[in-house]
Coordinates of C-alpha atoms (C1' of nucleotides) in Angstrom, one line a residue:
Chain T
X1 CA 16.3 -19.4 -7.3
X2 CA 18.3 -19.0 -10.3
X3 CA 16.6 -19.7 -13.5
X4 CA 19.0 -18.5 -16.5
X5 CA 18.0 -20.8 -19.3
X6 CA 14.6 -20.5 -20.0
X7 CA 14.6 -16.8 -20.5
X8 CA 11.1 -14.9 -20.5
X9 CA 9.0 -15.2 -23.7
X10 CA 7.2 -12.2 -24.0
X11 CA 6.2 -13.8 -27.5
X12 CA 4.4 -16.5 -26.2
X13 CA 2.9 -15.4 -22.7
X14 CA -0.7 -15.5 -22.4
X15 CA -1.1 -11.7 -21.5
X16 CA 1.7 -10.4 -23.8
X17 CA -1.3 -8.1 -25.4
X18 CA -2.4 -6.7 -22.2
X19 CA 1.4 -6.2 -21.0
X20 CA 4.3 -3.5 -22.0
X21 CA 4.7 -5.4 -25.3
X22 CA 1.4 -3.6 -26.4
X23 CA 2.1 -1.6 -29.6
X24 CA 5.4 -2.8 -30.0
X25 CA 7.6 -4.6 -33.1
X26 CA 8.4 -8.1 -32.8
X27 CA 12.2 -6.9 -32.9
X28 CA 11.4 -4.4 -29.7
X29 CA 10.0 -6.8 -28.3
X30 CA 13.3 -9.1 -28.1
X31 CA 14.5 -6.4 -27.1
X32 CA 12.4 -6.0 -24.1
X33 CA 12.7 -9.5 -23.7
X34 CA 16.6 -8.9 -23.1
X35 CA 16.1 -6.8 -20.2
X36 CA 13.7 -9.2 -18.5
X37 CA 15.1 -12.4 -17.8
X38 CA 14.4 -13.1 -14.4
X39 CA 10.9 -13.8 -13.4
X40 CA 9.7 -14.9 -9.5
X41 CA 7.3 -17.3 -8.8
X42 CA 5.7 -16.7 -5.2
X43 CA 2.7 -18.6 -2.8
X44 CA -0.3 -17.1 -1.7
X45 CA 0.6 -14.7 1.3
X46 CA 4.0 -13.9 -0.4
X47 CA 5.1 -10.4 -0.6
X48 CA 6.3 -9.5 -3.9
X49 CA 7.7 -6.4 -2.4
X50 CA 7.4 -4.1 1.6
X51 CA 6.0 -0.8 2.0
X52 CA 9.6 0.7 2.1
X53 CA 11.6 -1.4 0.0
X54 CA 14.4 -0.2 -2.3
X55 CA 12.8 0.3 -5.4
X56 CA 14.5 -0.7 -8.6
X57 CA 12.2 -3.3 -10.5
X58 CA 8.7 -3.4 -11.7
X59 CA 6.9 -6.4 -11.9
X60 CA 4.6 -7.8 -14.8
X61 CA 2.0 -10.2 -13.5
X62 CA 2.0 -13.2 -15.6
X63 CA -0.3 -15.3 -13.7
X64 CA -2.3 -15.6 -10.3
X65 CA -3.0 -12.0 -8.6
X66 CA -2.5 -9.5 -5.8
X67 CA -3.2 -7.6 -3.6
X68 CA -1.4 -3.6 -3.0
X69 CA -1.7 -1.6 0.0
X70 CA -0.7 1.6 1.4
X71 CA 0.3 1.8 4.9
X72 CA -1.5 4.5 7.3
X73 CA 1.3 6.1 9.8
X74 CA -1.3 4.3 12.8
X75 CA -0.9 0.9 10.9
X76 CA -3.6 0.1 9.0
X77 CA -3.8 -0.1 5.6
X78 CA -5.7 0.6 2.5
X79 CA -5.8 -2.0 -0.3
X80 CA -5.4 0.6 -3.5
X81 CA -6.2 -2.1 -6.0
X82 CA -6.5 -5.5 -6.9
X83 CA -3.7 -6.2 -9.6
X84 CA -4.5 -9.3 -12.4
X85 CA -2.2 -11.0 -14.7
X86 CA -1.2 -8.4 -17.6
X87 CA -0.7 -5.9 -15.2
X88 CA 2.6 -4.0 -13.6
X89 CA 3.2 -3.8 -9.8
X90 CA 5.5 -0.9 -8.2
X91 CA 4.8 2.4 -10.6
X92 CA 4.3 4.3 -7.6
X93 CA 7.6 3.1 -5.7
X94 CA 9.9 5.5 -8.8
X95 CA 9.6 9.1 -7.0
X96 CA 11.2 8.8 -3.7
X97 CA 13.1 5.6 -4.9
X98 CA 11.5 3.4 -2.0
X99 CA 8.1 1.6 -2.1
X100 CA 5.2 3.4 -0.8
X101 CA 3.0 0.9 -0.9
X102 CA 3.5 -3.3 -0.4
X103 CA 2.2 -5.9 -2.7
X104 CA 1.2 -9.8 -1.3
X105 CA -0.1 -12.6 -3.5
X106 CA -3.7 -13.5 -3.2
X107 CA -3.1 -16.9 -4.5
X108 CA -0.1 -18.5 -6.1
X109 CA 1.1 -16.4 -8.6
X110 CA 4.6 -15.6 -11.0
X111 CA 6.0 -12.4 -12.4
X112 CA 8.8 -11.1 -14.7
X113 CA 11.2 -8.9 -13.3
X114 CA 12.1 -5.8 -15.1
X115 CA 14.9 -3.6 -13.6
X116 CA 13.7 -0.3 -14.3
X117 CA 16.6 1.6 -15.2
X118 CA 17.2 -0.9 -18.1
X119 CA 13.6 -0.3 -19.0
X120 CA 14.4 3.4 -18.2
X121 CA 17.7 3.1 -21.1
X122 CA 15.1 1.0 -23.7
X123 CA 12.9 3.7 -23.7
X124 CA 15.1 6.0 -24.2
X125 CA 16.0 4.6 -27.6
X126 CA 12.4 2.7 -28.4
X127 CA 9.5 5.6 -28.6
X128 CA 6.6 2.5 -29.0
X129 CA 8.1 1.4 -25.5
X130 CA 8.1 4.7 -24.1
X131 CA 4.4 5.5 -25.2
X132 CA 3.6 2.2 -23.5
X133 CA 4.7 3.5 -20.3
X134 CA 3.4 6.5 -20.4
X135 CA -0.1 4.4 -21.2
X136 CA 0.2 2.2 -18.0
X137 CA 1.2 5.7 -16.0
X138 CA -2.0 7.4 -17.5
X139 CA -3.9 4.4 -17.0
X140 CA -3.2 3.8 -13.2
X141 CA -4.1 6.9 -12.5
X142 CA -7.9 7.0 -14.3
X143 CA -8.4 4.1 -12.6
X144 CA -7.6 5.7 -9.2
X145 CA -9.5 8.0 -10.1
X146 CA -12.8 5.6 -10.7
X147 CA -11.8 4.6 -7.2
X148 CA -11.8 7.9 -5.5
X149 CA -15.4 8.7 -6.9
X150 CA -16.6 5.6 -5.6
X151 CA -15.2 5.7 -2.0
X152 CA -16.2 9.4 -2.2
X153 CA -20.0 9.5 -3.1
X154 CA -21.1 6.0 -3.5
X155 CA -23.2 3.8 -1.2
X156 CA -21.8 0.4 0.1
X157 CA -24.3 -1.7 -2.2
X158 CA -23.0 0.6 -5.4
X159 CA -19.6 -0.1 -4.7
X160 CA -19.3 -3.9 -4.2
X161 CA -21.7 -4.1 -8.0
X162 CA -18.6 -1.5 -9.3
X163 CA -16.6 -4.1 -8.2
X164 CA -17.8 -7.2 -9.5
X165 CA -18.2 -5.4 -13.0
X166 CA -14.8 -4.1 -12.7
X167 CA -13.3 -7.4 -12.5
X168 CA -15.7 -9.4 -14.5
X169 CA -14.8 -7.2 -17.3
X170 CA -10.9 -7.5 -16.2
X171 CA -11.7 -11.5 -16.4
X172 CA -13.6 -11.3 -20.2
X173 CA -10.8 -9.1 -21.3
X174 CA -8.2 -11.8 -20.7
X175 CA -10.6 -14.3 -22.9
X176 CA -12.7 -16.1 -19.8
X177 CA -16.0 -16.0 -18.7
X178 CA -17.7 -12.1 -17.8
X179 CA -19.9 -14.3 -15.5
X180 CA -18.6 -17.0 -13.5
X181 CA -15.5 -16.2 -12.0
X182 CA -13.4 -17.4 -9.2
X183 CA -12.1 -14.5 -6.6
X184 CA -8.6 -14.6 -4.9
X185 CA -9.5 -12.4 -2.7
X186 CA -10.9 -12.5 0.9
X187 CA -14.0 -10.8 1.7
X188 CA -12.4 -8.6 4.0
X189 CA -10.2 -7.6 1.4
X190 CA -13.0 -6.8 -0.9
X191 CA -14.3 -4.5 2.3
X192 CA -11.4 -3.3 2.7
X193 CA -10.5 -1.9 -0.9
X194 CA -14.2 -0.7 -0.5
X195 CA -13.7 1.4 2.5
X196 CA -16.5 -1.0 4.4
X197 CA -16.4 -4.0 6.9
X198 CA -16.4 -7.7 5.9
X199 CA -20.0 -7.8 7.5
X200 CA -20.9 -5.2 5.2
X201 CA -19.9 -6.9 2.4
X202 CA -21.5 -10.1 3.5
X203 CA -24.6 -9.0 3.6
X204 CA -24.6 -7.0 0.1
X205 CA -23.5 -10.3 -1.2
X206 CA -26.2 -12.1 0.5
X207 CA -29.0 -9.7 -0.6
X208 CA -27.3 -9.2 -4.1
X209 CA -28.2 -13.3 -3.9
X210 CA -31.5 -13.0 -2.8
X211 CA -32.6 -10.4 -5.7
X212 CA -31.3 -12.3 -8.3
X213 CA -28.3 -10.4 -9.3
X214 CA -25.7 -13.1 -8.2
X215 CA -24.9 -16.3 -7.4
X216 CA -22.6 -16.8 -4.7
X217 CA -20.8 -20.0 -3.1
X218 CA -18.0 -18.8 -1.1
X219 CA -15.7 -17.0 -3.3
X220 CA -17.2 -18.5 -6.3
X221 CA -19.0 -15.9 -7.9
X222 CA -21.8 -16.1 -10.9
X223 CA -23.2 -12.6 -12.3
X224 CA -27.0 -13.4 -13.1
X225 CA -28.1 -10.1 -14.9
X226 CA -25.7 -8.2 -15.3
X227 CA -27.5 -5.3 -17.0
X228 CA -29.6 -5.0 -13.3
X229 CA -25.8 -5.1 -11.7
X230 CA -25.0 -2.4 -14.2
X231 CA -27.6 0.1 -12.8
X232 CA -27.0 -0.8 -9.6
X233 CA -23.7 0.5 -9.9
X234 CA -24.7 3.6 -11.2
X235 CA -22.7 2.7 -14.5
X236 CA -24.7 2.5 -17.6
X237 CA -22.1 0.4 -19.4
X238 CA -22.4 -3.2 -20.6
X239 CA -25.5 -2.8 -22.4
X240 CA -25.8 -3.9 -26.2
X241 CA -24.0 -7.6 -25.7
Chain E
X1 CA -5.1 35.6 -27.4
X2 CA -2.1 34.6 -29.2
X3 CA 1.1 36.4 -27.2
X4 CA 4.1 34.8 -29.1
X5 CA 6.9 37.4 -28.1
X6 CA 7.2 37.4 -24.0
X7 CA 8.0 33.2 -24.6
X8 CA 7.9 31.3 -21.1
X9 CA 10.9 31.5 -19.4
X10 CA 11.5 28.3 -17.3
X11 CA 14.6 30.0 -15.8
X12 CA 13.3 32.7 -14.4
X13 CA 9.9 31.2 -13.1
X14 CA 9.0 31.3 -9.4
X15 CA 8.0 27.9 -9.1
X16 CA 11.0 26.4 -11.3
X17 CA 12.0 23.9 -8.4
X18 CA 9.2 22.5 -8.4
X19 CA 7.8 22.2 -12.1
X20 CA 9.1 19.9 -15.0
X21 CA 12.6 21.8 -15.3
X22 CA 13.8 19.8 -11.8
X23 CA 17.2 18.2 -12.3
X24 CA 17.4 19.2 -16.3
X25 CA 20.8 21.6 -16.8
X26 CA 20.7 24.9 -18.2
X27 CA 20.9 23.9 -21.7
X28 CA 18.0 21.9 -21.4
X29 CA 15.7 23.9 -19.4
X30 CA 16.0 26.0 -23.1
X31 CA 15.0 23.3 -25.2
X32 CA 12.0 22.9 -23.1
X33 CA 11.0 26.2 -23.4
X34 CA 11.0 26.0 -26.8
X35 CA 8.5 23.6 -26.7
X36 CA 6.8 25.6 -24.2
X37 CA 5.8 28.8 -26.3
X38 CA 2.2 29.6 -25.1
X39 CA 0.3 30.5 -21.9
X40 CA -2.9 30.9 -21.2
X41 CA -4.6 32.7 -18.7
X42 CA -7.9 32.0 -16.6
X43 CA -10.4 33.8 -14.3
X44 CA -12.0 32.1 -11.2
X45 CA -14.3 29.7 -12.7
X46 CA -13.2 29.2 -16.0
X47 CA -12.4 25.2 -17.2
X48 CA -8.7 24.8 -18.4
X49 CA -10.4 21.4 -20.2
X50 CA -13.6 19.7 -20.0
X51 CA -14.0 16.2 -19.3
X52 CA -14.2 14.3 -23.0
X53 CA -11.9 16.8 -24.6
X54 CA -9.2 15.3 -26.9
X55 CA -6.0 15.2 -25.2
X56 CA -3.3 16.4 -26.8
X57 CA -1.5 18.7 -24.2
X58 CA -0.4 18.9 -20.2
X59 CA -0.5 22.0 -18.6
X60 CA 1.8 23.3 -16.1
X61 CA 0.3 25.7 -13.4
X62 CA 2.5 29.0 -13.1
X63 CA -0.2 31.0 -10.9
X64 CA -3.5 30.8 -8.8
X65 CA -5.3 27.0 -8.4
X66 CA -7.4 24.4 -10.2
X67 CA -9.7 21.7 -8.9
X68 CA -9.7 18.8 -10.8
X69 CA -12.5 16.3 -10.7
X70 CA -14.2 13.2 -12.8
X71 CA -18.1 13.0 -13.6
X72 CA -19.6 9.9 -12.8
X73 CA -22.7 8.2 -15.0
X74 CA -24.8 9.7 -12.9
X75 CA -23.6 13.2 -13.6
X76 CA -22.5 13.8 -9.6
X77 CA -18.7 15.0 -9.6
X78 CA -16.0 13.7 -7.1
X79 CA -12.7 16.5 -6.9
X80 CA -9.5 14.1 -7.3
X81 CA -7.1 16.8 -6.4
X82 CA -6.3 20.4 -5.7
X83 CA -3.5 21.6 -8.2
X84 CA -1.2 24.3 -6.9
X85 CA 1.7 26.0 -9.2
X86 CA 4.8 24.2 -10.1
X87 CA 1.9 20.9 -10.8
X88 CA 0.9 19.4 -13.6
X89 CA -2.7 19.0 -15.0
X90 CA -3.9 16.5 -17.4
X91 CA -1.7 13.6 -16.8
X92 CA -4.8 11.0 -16.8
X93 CA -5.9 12.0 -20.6
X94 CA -2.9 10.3 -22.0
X95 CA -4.0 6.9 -22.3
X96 CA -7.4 6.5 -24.1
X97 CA -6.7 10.6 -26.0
X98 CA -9.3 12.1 -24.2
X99 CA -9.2 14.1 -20.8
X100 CA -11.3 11.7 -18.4
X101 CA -11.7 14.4 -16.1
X102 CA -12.2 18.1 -16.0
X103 CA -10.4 21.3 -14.1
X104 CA -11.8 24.3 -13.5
X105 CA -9.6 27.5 -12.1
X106 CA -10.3 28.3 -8.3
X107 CA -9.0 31.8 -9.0
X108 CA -7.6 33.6 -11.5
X109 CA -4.8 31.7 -12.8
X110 CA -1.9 31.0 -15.7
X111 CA -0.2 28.1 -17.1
X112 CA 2.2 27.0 -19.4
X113 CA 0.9 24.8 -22.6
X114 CA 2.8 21.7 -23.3
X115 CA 2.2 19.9 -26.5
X116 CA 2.8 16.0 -25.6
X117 CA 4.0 15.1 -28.8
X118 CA 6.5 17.5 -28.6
X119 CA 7.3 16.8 -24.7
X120 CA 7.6 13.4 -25.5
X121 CA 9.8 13.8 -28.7
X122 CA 12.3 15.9 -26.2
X123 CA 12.0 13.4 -23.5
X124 CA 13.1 10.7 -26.2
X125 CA 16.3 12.6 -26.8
X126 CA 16.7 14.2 -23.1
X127 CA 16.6 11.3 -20.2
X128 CA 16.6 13.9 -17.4
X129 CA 13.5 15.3 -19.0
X130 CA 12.0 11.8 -19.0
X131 CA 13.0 10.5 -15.5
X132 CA 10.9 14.3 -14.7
X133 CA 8.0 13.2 -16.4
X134 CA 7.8 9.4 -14.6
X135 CA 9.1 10.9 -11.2
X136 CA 5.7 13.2 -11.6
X137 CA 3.5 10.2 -13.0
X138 CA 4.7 8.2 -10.0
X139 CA 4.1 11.3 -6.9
X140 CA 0.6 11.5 -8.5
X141 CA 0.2 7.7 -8.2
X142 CA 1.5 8.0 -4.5
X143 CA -0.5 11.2 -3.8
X144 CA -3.9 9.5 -4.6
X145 CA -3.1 6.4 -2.9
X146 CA -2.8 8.4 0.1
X147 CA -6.0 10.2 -0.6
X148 CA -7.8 6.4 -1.0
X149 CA -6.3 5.8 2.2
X150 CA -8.1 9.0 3.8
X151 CA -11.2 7.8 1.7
X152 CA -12.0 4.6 2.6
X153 CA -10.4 4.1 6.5
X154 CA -10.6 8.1 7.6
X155 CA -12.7 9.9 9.8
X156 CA -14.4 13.5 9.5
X157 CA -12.0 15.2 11.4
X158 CA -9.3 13.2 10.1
X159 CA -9.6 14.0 7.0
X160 CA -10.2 17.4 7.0
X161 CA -6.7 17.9 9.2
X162 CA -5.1 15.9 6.6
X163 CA -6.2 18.3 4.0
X164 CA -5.3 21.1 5.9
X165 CA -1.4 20.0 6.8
X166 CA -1.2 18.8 2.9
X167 CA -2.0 22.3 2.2
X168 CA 0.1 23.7 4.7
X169 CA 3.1 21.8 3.7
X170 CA 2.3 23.0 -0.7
X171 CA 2.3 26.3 0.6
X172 CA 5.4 26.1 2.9
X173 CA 7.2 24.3 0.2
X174 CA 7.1 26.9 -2.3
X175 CA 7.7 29.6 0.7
X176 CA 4.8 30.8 2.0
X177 CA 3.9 30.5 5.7
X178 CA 3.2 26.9 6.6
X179 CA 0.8 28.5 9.3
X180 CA -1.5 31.2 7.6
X181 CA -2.8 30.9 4.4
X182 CA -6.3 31.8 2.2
X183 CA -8.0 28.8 1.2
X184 CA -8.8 29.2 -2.6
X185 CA -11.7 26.7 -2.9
X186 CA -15.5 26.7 -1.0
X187 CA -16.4 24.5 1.5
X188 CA -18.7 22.7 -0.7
X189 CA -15.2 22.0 -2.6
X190 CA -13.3 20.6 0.5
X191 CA -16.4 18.5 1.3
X192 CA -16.5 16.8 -2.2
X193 CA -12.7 16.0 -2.2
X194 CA -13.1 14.9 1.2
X195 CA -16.4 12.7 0.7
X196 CA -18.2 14.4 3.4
X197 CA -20.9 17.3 3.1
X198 CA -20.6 21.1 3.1
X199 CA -22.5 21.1 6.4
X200 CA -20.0 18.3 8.3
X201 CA -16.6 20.6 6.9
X202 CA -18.5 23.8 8.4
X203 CA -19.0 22.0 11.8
X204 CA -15.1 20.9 12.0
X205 CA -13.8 24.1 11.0
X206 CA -15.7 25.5 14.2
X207 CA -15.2 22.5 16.5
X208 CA -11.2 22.8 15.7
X209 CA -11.4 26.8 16.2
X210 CA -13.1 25.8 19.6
X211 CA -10.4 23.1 20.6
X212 CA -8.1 25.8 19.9
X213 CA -6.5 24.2 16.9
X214 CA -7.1 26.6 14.2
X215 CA -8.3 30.6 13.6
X216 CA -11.0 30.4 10.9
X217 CA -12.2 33.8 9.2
X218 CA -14.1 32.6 6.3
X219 CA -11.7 31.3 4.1
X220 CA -8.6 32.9 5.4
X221 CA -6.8 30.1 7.9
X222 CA -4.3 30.2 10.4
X223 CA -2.4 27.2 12.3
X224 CA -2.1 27.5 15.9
X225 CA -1.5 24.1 16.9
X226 CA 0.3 22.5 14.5
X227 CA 1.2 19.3 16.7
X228 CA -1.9 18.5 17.9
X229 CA -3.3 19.0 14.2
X230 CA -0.9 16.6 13.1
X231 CA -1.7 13.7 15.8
X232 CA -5.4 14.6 15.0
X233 CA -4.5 13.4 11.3
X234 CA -3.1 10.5 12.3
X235 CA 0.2 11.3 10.9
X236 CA 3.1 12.3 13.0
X237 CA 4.5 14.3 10.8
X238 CA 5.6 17.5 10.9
X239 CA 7.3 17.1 13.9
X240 CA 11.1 18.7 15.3
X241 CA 10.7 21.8 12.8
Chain R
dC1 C1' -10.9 -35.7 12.3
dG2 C1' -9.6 -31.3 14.5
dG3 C1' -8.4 -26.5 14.7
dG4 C1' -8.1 -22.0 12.9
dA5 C1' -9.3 -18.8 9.6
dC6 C1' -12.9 -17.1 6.9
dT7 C1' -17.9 -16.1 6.4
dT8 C1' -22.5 -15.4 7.6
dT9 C1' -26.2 -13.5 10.3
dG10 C1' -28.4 -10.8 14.1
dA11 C1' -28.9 -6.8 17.4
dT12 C1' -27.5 -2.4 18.6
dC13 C1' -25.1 2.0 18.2
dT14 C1' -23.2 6.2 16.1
dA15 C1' -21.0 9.2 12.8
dC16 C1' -22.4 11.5 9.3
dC17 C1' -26.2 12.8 6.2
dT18 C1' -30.4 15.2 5.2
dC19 C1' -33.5 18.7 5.7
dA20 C1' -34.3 23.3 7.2
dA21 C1' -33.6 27.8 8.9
dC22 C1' -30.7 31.6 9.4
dC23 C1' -26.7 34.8 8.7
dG24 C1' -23.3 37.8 6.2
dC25 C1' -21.5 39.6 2.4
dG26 C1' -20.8 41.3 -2.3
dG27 C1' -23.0 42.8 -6.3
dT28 C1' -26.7 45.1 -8.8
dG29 C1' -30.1 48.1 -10.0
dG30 C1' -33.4 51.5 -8.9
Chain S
dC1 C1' -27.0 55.4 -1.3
dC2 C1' -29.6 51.9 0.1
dA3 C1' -32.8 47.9 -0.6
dC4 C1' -32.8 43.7 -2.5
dC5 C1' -31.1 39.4 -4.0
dG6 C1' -28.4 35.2 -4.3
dC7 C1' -24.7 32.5 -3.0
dG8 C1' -21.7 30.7 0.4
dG9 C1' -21.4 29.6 5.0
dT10 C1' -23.1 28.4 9.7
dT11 C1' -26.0 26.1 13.0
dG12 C1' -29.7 23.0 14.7
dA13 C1' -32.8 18.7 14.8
dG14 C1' -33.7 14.3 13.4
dG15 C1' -32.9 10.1 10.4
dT16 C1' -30.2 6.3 8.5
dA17 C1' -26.5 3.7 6.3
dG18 C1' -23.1 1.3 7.7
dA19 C1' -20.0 0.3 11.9
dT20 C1' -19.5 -2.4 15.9
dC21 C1' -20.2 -6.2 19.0
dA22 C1' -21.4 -10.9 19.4
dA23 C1' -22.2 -15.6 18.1
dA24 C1' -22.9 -19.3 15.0
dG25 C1' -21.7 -21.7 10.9
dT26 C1' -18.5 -23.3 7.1
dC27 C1' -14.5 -24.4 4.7
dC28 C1' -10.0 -25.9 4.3
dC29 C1' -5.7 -28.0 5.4
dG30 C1' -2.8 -30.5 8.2

DNA sequence: CGGGACTTTGATCTACCTCAACCGCGGTGG
DNA sequence: CCACCGCGGTTGAGGTAGATCAAAGTCCCG
């Protein structure tokens, strides 16, 4: 459980420019690398942390991916987003000090562990660090933003091409392929996340196929033209590459 | 325009409790109002910022309402949230220096002007001020979750007695009657940040006056069953009070 | 090789949208 | 002062995207 010696290298992990290290001095970033010596390495399935847990740590993903999920008060849940390596879990748990939400593994996956009132004090005394924050705050919530516009006024075969943009982009961003890509998650998560049913999502994937916008094998995923996936989702982005 | 001798005066602001002063001491509360010279004032209608503007300020809501909402490609609009007094506005511009979204006055309103640079400068040196400013990040975080929740897994009627408790609880919170209350924004409004049409929020607000849930006069609404309400949301909430 | 979870495909159903008409009210100008 | 207009809201009839129900098919891991 314990793993002491080989303290976290924010230096020389893969998504150290996508991460909280963003903007900062090499000397900050020791710093930063003071606070965050413990990381977690978990299976697919794994919760990283319940809907109600204590909350004192974020978590930087530093490889695989996951899943987080609000809880409805009759049960069921709503996947909020999809969470890739670079990326901080648990912002929303610091008002209220408990998790509202839960995050679980969608394949196996490791994160660094970063007690958040000794990112809190750091802060406090490095402004690049605190502008960081403030960026992954602001950032979360544009996002969720993009999110409510598409569950709000989008059509089922808009959202599912948002999607597959959205984290083909995420995947060229991090240096591999924008169109062959390997998803972690279930199709009944993707439905989920969506606000559809896995059937749903099936058959967009199908006919997606079948007009020449995709190729699909299982969870293996290949965008064909992306500029007709583009308009399809309504977002006239991409173009010019 | 420019009204530099009443300056803001945190202390003796009606929705204090609920603003960017909580949990800062007296001596505090002062040094943010000096940061906090101007107002502004707006009639019904009038955009506090426009979707694109640079960002260089938040904007705290001393009176009246603001709907706040982000343009997709395609021009269509989707409300992310109704913004009460004591809230902030403009949290999402941060990252990326340009307001991603817009928000426009429901009525006539006023709020305070808060240069970031400078808010963040005070927050460096006050850590009260800054565990404000993530505790507010992280509610907004929490609220929209919850709102993605009502998006994506949500019926009609469920959503729209959602809305109405949320509102019913901002109003009680800052001491109006949880029960009877003027709703500042159209229907057309509610429908948008709902994801349903004008013509399916019209149809509920009769069908709950029928079941005997609600009085409706236009946009003037009274609670009568507050329990049932609540089960009809789907959270059981607002219960032993 | 077997079992269970995930996925696909088909047939039917329904909640909500769309289109359309009507009402009520506040403002405006004659 | 009243007729007119336009916008916001209500109500009705009919259509449709996506849900639901049902049944194969496929993959993966023990």
């Amino acid at each position: 459980m314990k793993n002491p010696s080989p303290a976290v290298s924010c230096g020389s992990c893969s998504v150290r420019k996508l991460c909280l290290p963003t903007g900062l001095a090499d000397e900050e970033v020791e710093q930063l690398e003071q606070i965050t010596r413990n990381k977690k390495t978990l299976k697919t399935g794994d919760l990283l942390f319940r809907a109600g847990d204590p909350f004192s740590c974020l978590y930087a993903i530093r490889s695989g991916s996951f899943k987080s999920a609000v809880i409805g008060a009759d049960g069921d849940s709503q996947i909020t987003h999809f969470a890739l390596p670079g990326e901080l879990l648990g912002l929303d748990g610091y008002s209220g000090s408990e998790h509202p939400s839960y995050a679980e593994a969608l394949e196996d996956s490791s994160v660094c562990i970063l007690p958040f009132t000794q990112l809190e004090g750091l802060a406090q005394k490095v402004p690049a660090l605190q502008k960081q924050i403030y960026t992954i705050f602001s950032e979360e919530l544009k996002q969720e933003n993009d999110v409510l516009l598409l569950l709000g006024k989008r059509s089922a075969e808009m959202r599912l091409a948002a999607l597959l943009l959205n984290i083909s982009s995420r995947y060229a961003r991090r240096g591999y392929s924008a169109c062959e890509f390997v998803l972690s998650m279930a199709r009944m998560d993707i439905a989920n996340y969506l606000g559809l049913t896995a059937e749903t999502v099936s058959r967009l994937f199908s006919r997606f196929q079948k007009q020449g916008l995709i190729d699909v094998r299982g969870r293996a995923v290949a965008i064909i033209d992306l500029v007709a996936l583009s308009e399809l989702a309504g977002t006239h982005c991409s173009y010019e590459s």
